[in-house]
Amino acid sequence: MGYLEHIGKYFMMLGRVFKKPQKRKVFYEALIKEIDELGLKSLGIIMFISFFIGGVIALQTALNLDNPFIPKSLIGFAAKRSIILEFAPTFCSIILAGKVGSYITSSIGTMRVTEQIDALEVMGINALSHLVLPKVLATVFFYPFLISLGMFLGILGGWVTGVLSGLFSGADYIEGIQTDFDPFLLSYAIIKTLVFAFLISTVPSYHGYYVKGGSIAVGKASTQAVVWTTILIVIANYFLTQMLLT
């Protein structure tokens, strides 16, 4: 029954989040701030991890292809599919769930325990729309760009690995990338990213908004938010893959 209660409160929260904000100017300022906090400040970690994980994927594929009858272009093909289908949208989203989710929960949770949210509601302000809606829009609109950048750098990292290690040539790798290219796979990755971005912004917001207690409770809520966001991303990934690719 506890899980059903949380699910109900979560969807009731969403109903209040998507109400019209009170002042457009304040809303736009909050949106720009959230794009900077949740998006631009995550560029570095996504770029770094994407580049090196792409290199690792290409390197491991090359080391396991010891059959001389298998073309080296298969390395680029396998790296491309792995990065576009799973690594960039799913793995990067889980990383963002840890980095961004804990920040969202702690920031909203701190406002709750210090009674700042109560003060907003006493003044007649829809606190959920004021605090959560800019976060939702910032992640949903910015994360597709972030994940697309991760795809590019992951594939680039694979190419650089081949050139530096000598296990395969850059020409073979590029040939594999161009082999059997399906544009729908990019659409599939972006659709998953949009769903994951929504979860990353709303689930931690729920945990932060309904936190009870002091600073220790905020820390526990941040941990729970990251855990549940990761679980929901994995579950959503399974159902989206089954719906879109089968």
Coordinates of C-alpha atoms in Angstrom, one line a residue:
M1 CA 0.0 0.0 0.0
G2 CA 2.9 2.3 0.6
Y3 CA 4.0 2.1 -3.0
L4 CA 0.5 2.8 -4.2
E5 CA 0.4 5.9 -2.0
H6 CA 3.7 7.2 -3.4
I7 CA 2.5 6.6 -7.0
G8 CA -0.7 8.4 -6.3
K9 CA 1.1 11.4 -4.7
Y10 CA 3.5 11.5 -7.5
F11 CA 0.8 11.8 -10.2
M12 CA -1.1 14.3 -8.0
M13 CA 2.2 16.3 -7.9
L14 CA 2.5 16.3 -11.7
G15 CA -1.0 17.7 -11.9
R16 CA 0.0 20.7 -9.9
V17 CA 3.4 21.0 -11.7
F18 CA 1.9 21.7 -15.1
K19 CA -0.3 24.5 -14.1
K20 CA 0.3 27.9 -15.6
P21 CA 3.1 29.8 -13.8
Q22 CA 2.2 33.0 -12.0
K23 CA 4.7 35.4 -13.7
R24 CA 6.3 34.8 -17.0
K25 CA 9.4 36.8 -16.3
V26 CA 10.2 35.0 -13.1
F27 CA 9.5 31.7 -14.9
Y28 CA 11.9 32.5 -17.7
E29 CA 14.6 33.5 -15.3
A30 CA 14.2 30.3 -13.4
L31 CA 14.3 28.3 -16.7
I32 CA 17.6 29.8 -17.8
K33 CA 19.0 29.1 -14.3
E34 CA 18.0 25.5 -14.4
I35 CA 19.4 25.0 -18.0
D36 CA 22.7 26.2 -16.6
E37 CA 22.5 24.1 -13.4
L38 CA 21.1 20.9 -14.8
G39 CA 22.4 21.0 -18.4
L40 CA 25.5 23.1 -19.0
K41 CA 27.2 22.1 -15.8
S42 CA 26.8 18.4 -16.8
L43 CA 28.5 18.9 -20.2
G44 CA 32.0 18.1 -18.9
I45 CA 31.2 14.7 -17.3
I46 CA 29.1 13.6 -20.2
M47 CA 31.8 14.6 -22.8
F48 CA 34.6 12.9 -20.7
I49 CA 32.8 9.6 -20.1
S50 CA 31.4 9.4 -23.6
F51 CA 34.7 9.8 -25.3
F52 CA 36.5 7.2 -23.2
I53 CA 33.7 4.7 -23.0
G54 CA 33.4 4.8 -26.8
G55 CA 37.1 4.0 -27.0
V56 CA 36.7 1.1 -24.6
I57 CA 33.8 -0.3 -26.6
A58 CA 35.8 -0.2 -29.8
L59 CA 38.9 -1.6 -28.1
Q60 CA 37.1 -4.5 -26.5
T61 CA 35.3 -5.3 -29.8
A62 CA 38.6 -5.3 -31.7
L63 CA 40.3 -7.6 -29.1
N64 CA 37.5 -10.1 -29.3
L65 CA 37.5 -10.2 -33.1
D66 CA 40.5 -12.5 -33.6
N67 CA 39.0 -14.3 -36.6
P68 CA 40.8 -13.2 -39.8
F69 CA 37.6 -13.9 -41.9
I70 CA 35.6 -11.2 -39.9
P71 CA 36.0 -7.8 -41.5
K72 CA 37.5 -5.0 -39.4
S73 CA 34.6 -2.8 -40.4
L74 CA 32.5 -4.8 -38.0
I75 CA 34.2 -2.9 -35.1
G76 CA 32.8 0.4 -36.2
F77 CA 29.4 -1.1 -36.8
A78 CA 29.2 -2.7 -33.4
A79 CA 30.5 0.4 -31.6
K80 CA 28.0 2.6 -33.5
R81 CA 25.0 0.3 -32.5
S82 CA 26.1 0.0 -28.9
I83 CA 26.7 3.7 -28.4
I84 CA 23.5 4.9 -30.1
L85 CA 21.1 2.2 -28.8
E86 CA 22.2 1.9 -25.2
F87 CA 25.3 3.7 -24.0
A88 CA 24.5 7.3 -24.9
P89 CA 20.8 7.4 -23.9
T90 CA 20.7 4.9 -21.0
F91 CA 24.1 4.9 -19.4
C92 CA 24.5 8.7 -19.6
S93 CA 21.0 9.2 -18.2
I94 CA 21.9 7.0 -15.2
I95 CA 25.0 9.1 -14.7
L96 CA 22.8 12.3 -14.9
A97 CA 20.3 10.7 -12.5
G98 CA 23.1 10.5 -9.9
K99 CA 24.5 13.9 -10.5
V100 CA 21.4 15.9 -11.2
G101 CA 18.9 13.9 -9.2
S102 CA 20.7 14.4 -5.9
Y103 CA 21.0 18.1 -6.6
I104 CA 17.3 18.5 -7.3
T105 CA 16.3 16.6 -4.2
S106 CA 18.7 18.3 -1.9
S107 CA 17.7 21.8 -3.2
I108 CA 14.0 21.3 -2.9
G109 CA 14.3 19.3 0.3
T110 CA 16.3 22.0 2.0
M111 CA 13.6 24.5 1.1
R112 CA 11.0 22.2 2.6
V113 CA 12.8 21.7 5.9
T114 CA 13.6 25.4 6.2
E115 CA 9.9 26.2 5.5
Q116 CA 10.6 28.2 2.4
I117 CA 8.1 26.2 0.5
D118 CA 5.5 26.8 3.2
A119 CA 6.1 30.5 2.9
L120 CA 5.6 30.4 -0.9
E121 CA 2.3 28.5 -0.5
V122 CA 1.1 31.0 2.2
M123 CA 1.7 33.8 -0.3
G124 CA -0.6 31.9 -2.8
I125 CA 2.2 30.8 -5.1
N126 CA 2.0 27.3 -6.7
A127 CA 5.3 26.1 -5.3
L128 CA 5.4 23.0 -7.4
S129 CA 5.0 24.9 -10.7
H130 CA 7.5 27.5 -9.5
L131 CA 10.2 25.0 -8.5
V132 CA 9.7 21.9 -10.6
L133 CA 8.3 23.0 -14.0
P134 CA 11.5 24.9 -15.0
K135 CA 13.5 21.8 -14.1
V136 CA 11.3 19.6 -16.2
L137 CA 11.5 21.8 -19.2
A138 CA 15.3 22.4 -18.8
T139 CA 16.0 18.6 -18.8
V140 CA 13.5 17.7 -21.5
F141 CA 14.7 20.3 -24.0
F142 CA 18.4 20.2 -23.2
Y143 CA 19.2 16.5 -22.6
P144 CA 18.6 15.4 -26.2
F145 CA 21.4 17.8 -27.2
L146 CA 23.5 16.4 -24.4
I147 CA 22.9 12.8 -25.4
S148 CA 23.5 13.6 -29.1
L149 CA 26.9 15.1 -28.1
G150 CA 27.6 11.9 -26.1
M151 CA 26.9 9.8 -29.2
F152 CA 29.2 11.8 -31.4
L153 CA 32.0 11.8 -28.8
G154 CA 31.6 8.1 -28.1
I155 CA 32.0 7.2 -31.8
L156 CA 34.9 9.7 -32.1
G157 CA 36.5 8.0 -29.1
G158 CA 36.3 4.6 -30.9
W159 CA 38.0 6.1 -34.0
V160 CA 40.8 7.7 -31.9
T161 CA 41.4 4.4 -30.1
G162 CA 41.8 2.5 -33.4
V163 CA 44.2 5.1 -34.8
L164 CA 46.4 5.2 -31.6
S165 CA 46.3 1.4 -30.8
G166 CA 46.8 0.1 -34.4
L167 CA 44.3 -2.6 -33.8
F168 CA 42.1 -1.4 -36.7
S169 CA 42.4 1.4 -39.2
G170 CA 40.3 4.6 -39.2
A171 CA 39.0 3.9 -42.7
D172 CA 37.7 0.4 -41.6
Y173 CA 36.0 2.0 -38.6
I174 CA 34.3 4.7 -40.7
E175 CA 33.2 2.1 -43.2
G176 CA 31.6 0.2 -40.3
I177 CA 29.8 3.3 -39.1
Q178 CA 28.3 3.9 -42.5
T179 CA 27.3 0.3 -43.0
D180 CA 23.5 -0.4 -42.6
F181 CA 22.7 3.0 -41.1
D182 CA 19.1 3.2 -39.8
P183 CA 18.0 6.8 -39.0
F184 CA 15.2 5.4 -36.8
L185 CA 17.8 4.4 -34.3
L186 CA 18.6 8.0 -33.7
S187 CA 14.9 8.7 -33.2
Y188 CA 14.7 5.8 -30.8
A189 CA 17.6 7.1 -28.7
I190 CA 16.0 10.6 -28.6
I191 CA 12.6 9.3 -27.5
K192 CA 14.3 7.3 -24.7
T193 CA 16.2 10.4 -23.7
L194 CA 13.0 12.5 -23.4
V195 CA 11.4 9.9 -21.2
F196 CA 14.5 9.5 -19.0
A197 CA 14.9 13.3 -18.7
F198 CA 11.3 13.6 -17.5
L199 CA 12.0 10.9 -14.8
I200 CA 15.3 12.6 -13.8
S201 CA 13.6 15.9 -13.1
T202 CA 10.3 14.7 -11.6
V203 CA 11.2 11.7 -9.4
P204 CA 13.9 13.6 -7.4
S205 CA 11.5 16.6 -7.2
Y206 CA 8.9 14.4 -5.6
H207 CA 11.3 13.1 -3.0
G208 CA 12.5 16.6 -2.2
Y209 CA 9.1 18.1 -2.0
Y210 CA 7.6 15.5 0.4
V211 CA 10.7 15.2 2.6
K212 CA 10.1 15.3 6.4
G213 CA 12.6 16.0 9.1
G214 CA 15.9 17.8 9.1
S215 CA 19.2 17.7 7.2
I216 CA 19.6 14.0 7.7
A217 CA 16.2 13.3 6.2
V218 CA 17.2 15.4 3.1
G219 CA 20.4 13.3 2.7
K220 CA 18.3 10.1 2.9
A221 CA 15.8 11.5 0.4
S222 CA 18.6 12.3 -2.0
T223 CA 19.8 8.7 -1.9
Q224 CA 16.3 7.3 -2.3
A225 CA 15.7 9.7 -5.2
V226 CA 18.8 8.5 -7.1
V227 CA 18.0 4.8 -6.5
W228 CA 14.4 5.1 -7.6
T229 CA 15.2 7.2 -10.6
T230 CA 17.8 4.7 -11.7
I231 CA 15.3 1.8 -11.2
L232 CA 12.6 3.6 -13.2
I233 CA 15.1 4.4 -16.0
V234 CA 16.0 0.7 -16.3
I235 CA 12.3 -0.3 -16.3
A236 CA 11.4 2.3 -18.8
N237 CA 14.3 1.3 -21.0
Y238 CA 13.0 -2.2 -21.2
F239 CA 9.5 -1.3 -22.1
L240 CA 10.5 1.4 -24.6
T241 CA 12.9 -1.0 -26.3
Q242 CA 10.2 -3.6 -26.6
M243 CA 7.6 -1.1 -27.9
L244 CA 9.9 0.7 -30.4
L245 CA 12.2 -2.0 -31.7
T246 CA 10.1 -5.2 -31.8

